[in-house]
PDB file of C-alpha atoms in Angstrom:
ATOM      1  CA  UNK A   1     111.321  85.583  97.426  1.00 97.00           C
ATOM      2  CA  UNK A   2     109.747  83.468  94.669  1.00 98.00           C
ATOM      3  CA  UNK A   3     111.302  80.043  94.068  1.00 98.00           C
ATOM      4  CA  UNK A   4     110.677  77.905  91.046  1.00 98.00           C
ATOM      5  CA  UNK A   5     111.680  74.289  91.727  1.00 98.00           C
ATOM      6  CA  UNK A   6     111.568  71.196  89.578  1.00 98.00           C
ATOM      7  CA  UNK A   7     113.060  67.766  89.077  1.00 98.00           C
ATOM      8  CA  UNK A   8     114.386  67.302  85.572  1.00 98.00           C
ATOM      9  CA  UNK A   9     112.249  64.218  84.973  1.00 96.00           C
ATOM     10  CA  UNK A  10     108.711  63.243  83.935  1.00 96.00           C
ATOM     11  CA  UNK A  11     108.493  60.244  86.273  1.00 96.00           C
ATOM     12  CA  UNK A  12     105.279  60.158  88.331  1.00 94.00           C
ATOM     13  CA  UNK A  13     107.472  59.298  91.305  1.00 95.00           C
ATOM     14  CA  UNK A  14     110.502  61.445  90.464  1.00 97.00           C
ATOM     15  CA  UNK A  15     113.014  61.315  93.250  1.00 98.00           C
ATOM     16  CA  UNK A  16     114.570  64.467  91.887  1.00 98.00           C
ATOM     17  CA  UNK A  17     111.284  66.371  92.096  1.00 98.00           C
ATOM     18  CA  UNK A  18     111.019  65.150  95.722  1.00 98.00           C
ATOM     19  CA  UNK A  19     114.534  66.386  96.378  1.00 98.00           C
ATOM     20  CA  UNK A  20     113.934  69.730  94.726  1.00 98.00           C
ATOM     21  CA  UNK A  21     110.703  70.237  96.592  1.00 98.00           C
ATOM     22  CA  UNK A  22     112.359  69.511  99.939  1.00 98.00           C
ATOM     23  CA  UNK A  23     115.345  71.762  99.193  1.00 98.00           C
ATOM     24  CA  UNK A  24     113.107  74.657  98.223  1.00 98.00           C
ATOM     25  CA  UNK A  25     111.098  74.218 101.418  1.00 98.00           C
ATOM     26  CA  UNK A  26     114.241  74.977 103.499  1.00 98.00           C
ATOM     27  CA  UNK A  27     114.331  78.581 102.319  1.00 98.00           C
ATOM     28  CA  UNK A  28     112.846  81.047 104.782  1.00 95.00           C
ATOM     29  CA  UNK A  29     110.224  83.658 103.698  1.00 95.00           C
ATOM     30  CA  UNK A  30     109.845  82.184 100.245  1.00 97.00           C
ATOM     31  CA  UNK A  31     106.915  81.262  98.061  1.00 98.00           C
ATOM     32  CA  UNK A  32     107.630  77.993  96.269  1.00 98.00           C
ATOM     33  CA  UNK A  33     106.140  76.826  93.015  1.00 98.00           C
ATOM     34  CA  UNK A  34     107.096  73.254  92.067  1.00 98.00           C
ATOM     35  CA  UNK A  35     106.879  72.626  88.306  1.00 98.00           C
ATOM     36  CA  UNK A  36     106.040  69.228  86.779  1.00 97.00           C
ATOM     37  CA  UNK A  37     107.859  68.645  83.505  1.00 97.00           C
ATOM     38  CA  UNK A  38     104.894  66.647  82.266  1.00 97.00           C
ATOM     39  CA  UNK A  39     103.068  69.975  81.977  1.00 98.00           C
ATOM     40  CA  UNK A  40     105.631  70.998  79.357  1.00 98.00           C
ATOM     41  CA  UNK A  41     105.665  67.940  77.144  1.00 97.00           C
ATOM     42  CA  UNK A  42     106.264  68.889  73.516  1.00 98.00           C
ATOM     43  CA  UNK A  43     107.047  66.958  70.386  1.00 98.00           C
ATOM     44  CA  UNK A  44     110.624  65.929  70.051  1.00 97.00           C
ATOM     45  CA  UNK A  45     112.566  69.091  68.933  1.00 97.00           C
ATOM     46  CA  UNK A  46     113.457  69.113  65.372  1.00 95.00           C
ATOM     47  CA  UNK A  47     114.491  72.091  63.215  1.00 95.00           C
ATOM     48  CA  UNK A  48     112.102  71.047  60.404  1.00 96.00           C
ATOM     49  CA  UNK A  49     109.247  70.854  62.898  1.00 96.00           C
ATOM     50  CA  UNK A  50     110.197  74.210  64.308  1.00 96.00           C
ATOM     51  CA  UNK A  51     110.043  75.690  60.879  1.00 96.00           C
ATOM     52  CA  UNK A  52     106.594  74.330  60.447  1.00 96.00           C
ATOM     53  CA  UNK A  53     105.029  75.287  63.872  1.00 96.00           C
ATOM     54  CA  UNK A  54     107.349  77.976  65.110  1.00 96.00           C
ATOM     55  CA  UNK A  55     108.059  78.570  68.776  1.00 96.00           C
ATOM     56  CA  UNK A  56     106.176  76.137  70.951  1.00 97.00           C
ATOM     57  CA  UNK A  57     103.823  77.747  73.388  1.00 98.00           C
ATOM     58  CA  UNK A  58     104.815  75.406  76.190  1.00 98.00           C
ATOM     59  CA  UNK A  59     108.472  76.380  75.794  1.00 98.00           C
ATOM     60  CA  UNK A  60     107.370  80.031  76.199  1.00 98.00           C
ATOM     61  CA  UNK A  61     105.243  79.061  79.210  1.00 98.00           C
ATOM     62  CA  UNK A  62     108.288  77.349  80.825  1.00 98.00           C
ATOM     63  CA  UNK A  63     110.497  80.469  80.197  1.00 98.00           C
ATOM     64  CA  UNK A  64     107.682  82.635  81.683  1.00 98.00           C
ATOM     65  CA  UNK A  65     107.800  80.578  84.878  1.00 98.00           C
ATOM     66  CA  UNK A  66     111.602  81.052  85.156  1.00 98.00           C
ATOM     67  CA  UNK A  67     111.207  84.752  84.417  1.00 98.00           C
ATOM     68  CA  UNK A  68     108.946  85.156  87.423  1.00 98.00           C
ATOM     69  CA  UNK A  69     111.457  83.508  89.782  1.00 98.00           C
ATOM     70  CA  UNK A  70     113.914  85.054  92.119  1.00 98.00           C
ATOM     71  CA  UNK A  71     115.683  81.676  92.601  1.00 98.00           C
ATOM     72  CA  UNK A  72     115.785  78.383  90.803  1.00 98.00           C
ATOM     73  CA  UNK A  73     116.087  75.049  92.623  1.00 98.00           C
ATOM     74  CA  UNK A  74     116.700  72.317  90.034  1.00 98.00           C
ATOM     75  CA  UNK A  75     117.390  68.642  90.603  1.00 98.00           C
ATOM     76  CA  UNK A  76     118.797  66.782  87.668  1.00 98.00           C
ATOM     77  CA  UNK A  77     117.620  63.295  86.832  1.00 97.00           C
ATOM     78  CA  UNK A  78     120.504  61.113  85.482  1.00 96.00           C
ATOM     79  CA  UNK A  79     119.728  58.898  82.484  1.00 95.00           C
ATOM     80  CA  UNK A  80     122.753  56.974  81.328  1.00 93.00           C
ATOM     81  CA  UNK A  81     125.070  59.605  82.785  1.00 93.00           C
ATOM     82  CA  UNK A  82     123.302  62.546  81.190  1.00 96.00           C
ATOM     83  CA  UNK A  83     120.111  64.649  81.171  1.00 95.00           C
ATOM     84  CA  UNK A  84     116.797  62.932  80.884  1.00 97.00           C
ATOM     85  CA  UNK A  85     115.364  63.147  77.310  1.00 97.00           C
ATOM     86  CA  UNK A  86     112.314  64.927  78.655  1.00 97.00           C
ATOM     87  CA  UNK A  87     114.353  67.700  80.201  1.00 98.00           C
ATOM     88  CA  UNK A  88     116.682  67.958  77.204  1.00 98.00           C
ATOM     89  CA  UNK A  89     113.634  68.343  74.910  1.00 98.00           C
ATOM     90  CA  UNK A  90     112.127  71.226  77.039  1.00 98.00           C
ATOM     91  CA  UNK A  91     115.561  72.811  77.235  1.00 98.00           C
ATOM     92  CA  UNK A  92     116.024  72.518  73.380  1.00 98.00           C
ATOM     93  CA  UNK A  93     112.688  74.159  72.593  1.00 98.00           C
ATOM     94  CA  UNK A  94     113.353  76.927  75.133  1.00 98.00           C
ATOM     95  CA  UNK A  95     116.869  77.736  73.751  1.00 98.00           C
ATOM     96  CA  UNK A  96     115.283  78.487  70.395  1.00 97.00           C
ATOM     97  CA  UNK A  97     113.282  81.265  72.059  1.00 98.00           C
ATOM     98  CA  UNK A  98     115.889  82.460  74.593  1.00 98.00           C
ATOM     99  CA  UNK A  99     119.477  81.156  74.574  1.00 97.00           C
ATOM    100  CA  UNK A 100     119.693  82.252  78.136  1.00 98.00           C
ATOM    101  CA  UNK A 101     117.071  79.872  79.323  1.00 98.00           C
ATOM    102  CA  UNK A 102     117.766  80.445  82.996  1.00 98.00           C
ATOM    103  CA  UNK A 103     117.660  84.197  82.599  1.00 98.00           C
ATOM    104  CA  UNK A 104     120.544  85.039  84.914  1.00 98.00           C
ATOM    105  CA  UNK A 105     118.654  83.531  87.863  1.00 98.00           C
ATOM    106  CA  UNK A 106     120.589  82.292  90.879  1.00 98.00           C
ATOM    107  CA  UNK A 107     120.281  78.506  91.034  1.00 98.00           C
ATOM    108  CA  UNK A 108     120.722  75.709  93.595  1.00 98.00           C
ATOM    109  CA  UNK A 109     121.571  72.756  91.410  1.00 98.00           C
ATOM    110  CA  UNK A 110     120.928  69.299  92.805  1.00 98.00           C
ATOM    111  CA  UNK A 111     120.942  65.651  91.811  1.00 98.00           C
ATOM    112  CA  UNK A 112     120.038  62.329  93.277  1.00 98.00           C
ATOM    113  CA  UNK A 113     119.812  58.759  92.238  1.00 97.00           C
ATOM    114  CA  UNK A 114     119.322  55.299  93.831  1.00 97.00           C
ATOM    115  CA  UNK A 115     123.088  54.731  93.385  1.00 96.00           C
ATOM    116  CA  UNK A 116     125.971  55.762  95.503  1.00 97.00           C
ATOM    117  CA  UNK A 117     127.120  58.451  93.112  1.00 96.00           C
ATOM    118  CA  UNK A 118     123.931  60.400  93.500  1.00 96.00           C
ATOM    119  CA  UNK A 119     123.660  61.627  89.909  1.00 97.00           C
ATOM    120  CA  UNK A 120     127.249  62.971  90.018  1.00 97.00           C
ATOM    121  CA  UNK A 121     127.763  62.718  86.294  1.00 97.00           C
ATOM    122  CA  UNK A 122     124.687  64.728  85.297  1.00 98.00           C
ATOM    123  CA  UNK A 123     125.350  67.167  88.036  1.00 98.00           C
ATOM    124  CA  UNK A 124     128.873  67.872  86.704  1.00 98.00           C
ATOM    125  CA  UNK A 125     127.582  68.233  83.192  1.00 98.00           C
ATOM    126  CA  UNK A 126     124.813  70.650  84.210  1.00 98.00           C
ATOM    127  CA  UNK A 127     127.102  72.646  86.503  1.00 98.00           C
ATOM    128  CA  UNK A 128     129.524  73.217  83.650  1.00 98.00           C
ATOM    129  CA  UNK A 129     126.887  73.881  80.965  1.00 98.00           C
ATOM    130  CA  UNK A 130     124.173  75.810  82.642  1.00 98.00           C
ATOM    131  CA  UNK A 131     126.052  79.060  83.150  1.00 98.00           C
ATOM    132  CA  UNK A 132     126.358  79.328  79.342  1.00 98.00           C
ATOM    133  CA  UNK A 133     122.538  79.320  79.297  1.00 98.00           C
ATOM    134  CA  UNK A 134     122.110  82.046  81.975  1.00 98.00           C
ATOM    135  CA  UNK A 135     122.187  80.103  85.159  1.00 98.00           C
ATOM    136  CA  UNK A 136     124.047  81.619  88.129  1.00 98.00           C
ATOM    137  CA  UNK A 137     124.933  78.308  89.808  1.00 98.00           C
ATOM    138  CA  UNK A 138     125.496  79.379  93.465  1.00 98.00           C
ATOM    139  CA  UNK A 139     125.847  75.893  94.825  1.00 98.00           C
ATOM    140  CA  UNK A 140     125.478  72.228  94.047  1.00 98.00           C
ATOM    141  CA  UNK A 141     124.445  69.250  96.148  1.00 98.00           C
ATOM    142  CA  UNK A 142     124.286  65.543  95.397  1.00 98.00           C
ATOM    143  CA  UNK A 143     122.183  63.121  97.446  1.00 98.00           C
ATOM    144  CA  UNK A 144     123.612  59.564  97.124  1.00 98.00           C
ATOM    145  CA  UNK A 145     121.539  56.440  97.556  1.00 98.00           C
ATOM    146  CA  UNK A 146     118.184  58.157  97.603  1.00 98.00           C
ATOM    147  CA  UNK A 147     116.230  55.180  99.057  1.00 98.00           C
ATOM    148  CA  UNK A 148     118.546  54.966 102.045  1.00 98.00           C
ATOM    149  CA  UNK A 149     118.893  58.708 102.640  1.00 98.00           C
ATOM    150  CA  UNK A 150     115.410  60.157 102.004  1.00 98.00           C
ATOM    151  CA  UNK A 151     112.260  59.514 103.954  1.00 98.00           C
ATOM    152  CA  UNK A 152     109.549  59.667 101.179  1.00 97.00           C
ATOM    153  CA  UNK A 153     106.721  59.624 103.768  1.00 97.00           C
ATOM    154  CA  UNK A 154     108.103  62.658 105.542  1.00 98.00           C
ATOM    155  CA  UNK A 155     109.374  64.277 102.354  1.00 98.00           C
ATOM    156  CA  UNK A 156     112.809  64.987 103.709  1.00 98.00           C
ATOM    157  CA  UNK A 157     116.419  63.741 103.851  1.00 98.00           C
ATOM    158  CA  UNK A 158     116.642  61.188 106.610  1.00 98.00           C
ATOM    159  CA  UNK A 159     120.479  61.153 106.821  1.00 98.00           C
ATOM    160  CA  UNK A 160     121.293  63.832 109.412  1.00 98.00           C
ATOM    161  CA  UNK A 161     124.786  64.511 108.105  1.00 98.00           C
ATOM    162  CA  UNK A 162     123.565  64.964 104.494  1.00 98.00           C
ATOM    163  CA  UNK A 163     120.625  67.055 105.637  1.00 98.00           C
ATOM    164  CA  UNK A 164     122.948  69.331 107.614  1.00 98.00           C
ATOM    165  CA  UNK A 165     125.189  69.571 104.519  1.00 98.00           C
ATOM    166  CA  UNK A 166     122.248  70.828 102.416  1.00 98.00           C
ATOM    167  CA  UNK A 167     121.092  73.210 105.077  1.00 98.00           C
ATOM    168  CA  UNK A 168     124.601  74.537 105.489  1.00 98.00           C
ATOM    169  CA  UNK A 169     124.897  75.179 101.723  1.00 98.00           C
ATOM    170  CA  UNK A 170     121.590  77.041 101.759  1.00 98.00           C
ATOM    171  CA  UNK A 171     122.508  79.185 104.753  1.00 96.00           C
ATOM    172  CA  UNK A 172     125.980  80.027 103.384  1.00 94.00           C
ATOM    173  CA  UNK A 173     125.289  80.546  99.733  1.00 93.00           C
ATOM    174  CA  UNK A 174     121.829  82.039  99.698  1.00 93.00           C
TER     175      UNK A 174
END
């Protein structure tokens, strides 16, 4: 099984990329490729710009990565209760090429934040919106209070109960 995982942020120390990487590592017999959204930085989407330059090659490259996956593990970064601007821009460029950005791939949808809500707002938005764009959202998981519940040095969830919750979701849904 080929897994494409990414955190929907361009932060050098993205906590969502760390969570997505960890979650993807829990799947047995899988090859994991972790994408970095900084590799897909494009100018701010604008219809006039699109008319001038056409489809952006990095949007197609992102879509090609998704096409090659059997499963997507995506952790959403929450910026003011919504998607990060960086993710939204990649998403906007991609929808102009293929409205079904996620190409009917099964998805484990995650979110985390330093706060106690763990990105709950953006997770709910994505959970409701992504199926319209071809995501088969099989399960969601929110990790609250990232700094208290994730051991960055070990690269794993340190809270046993939350770790067991994520492992249970993976074993039951995938």
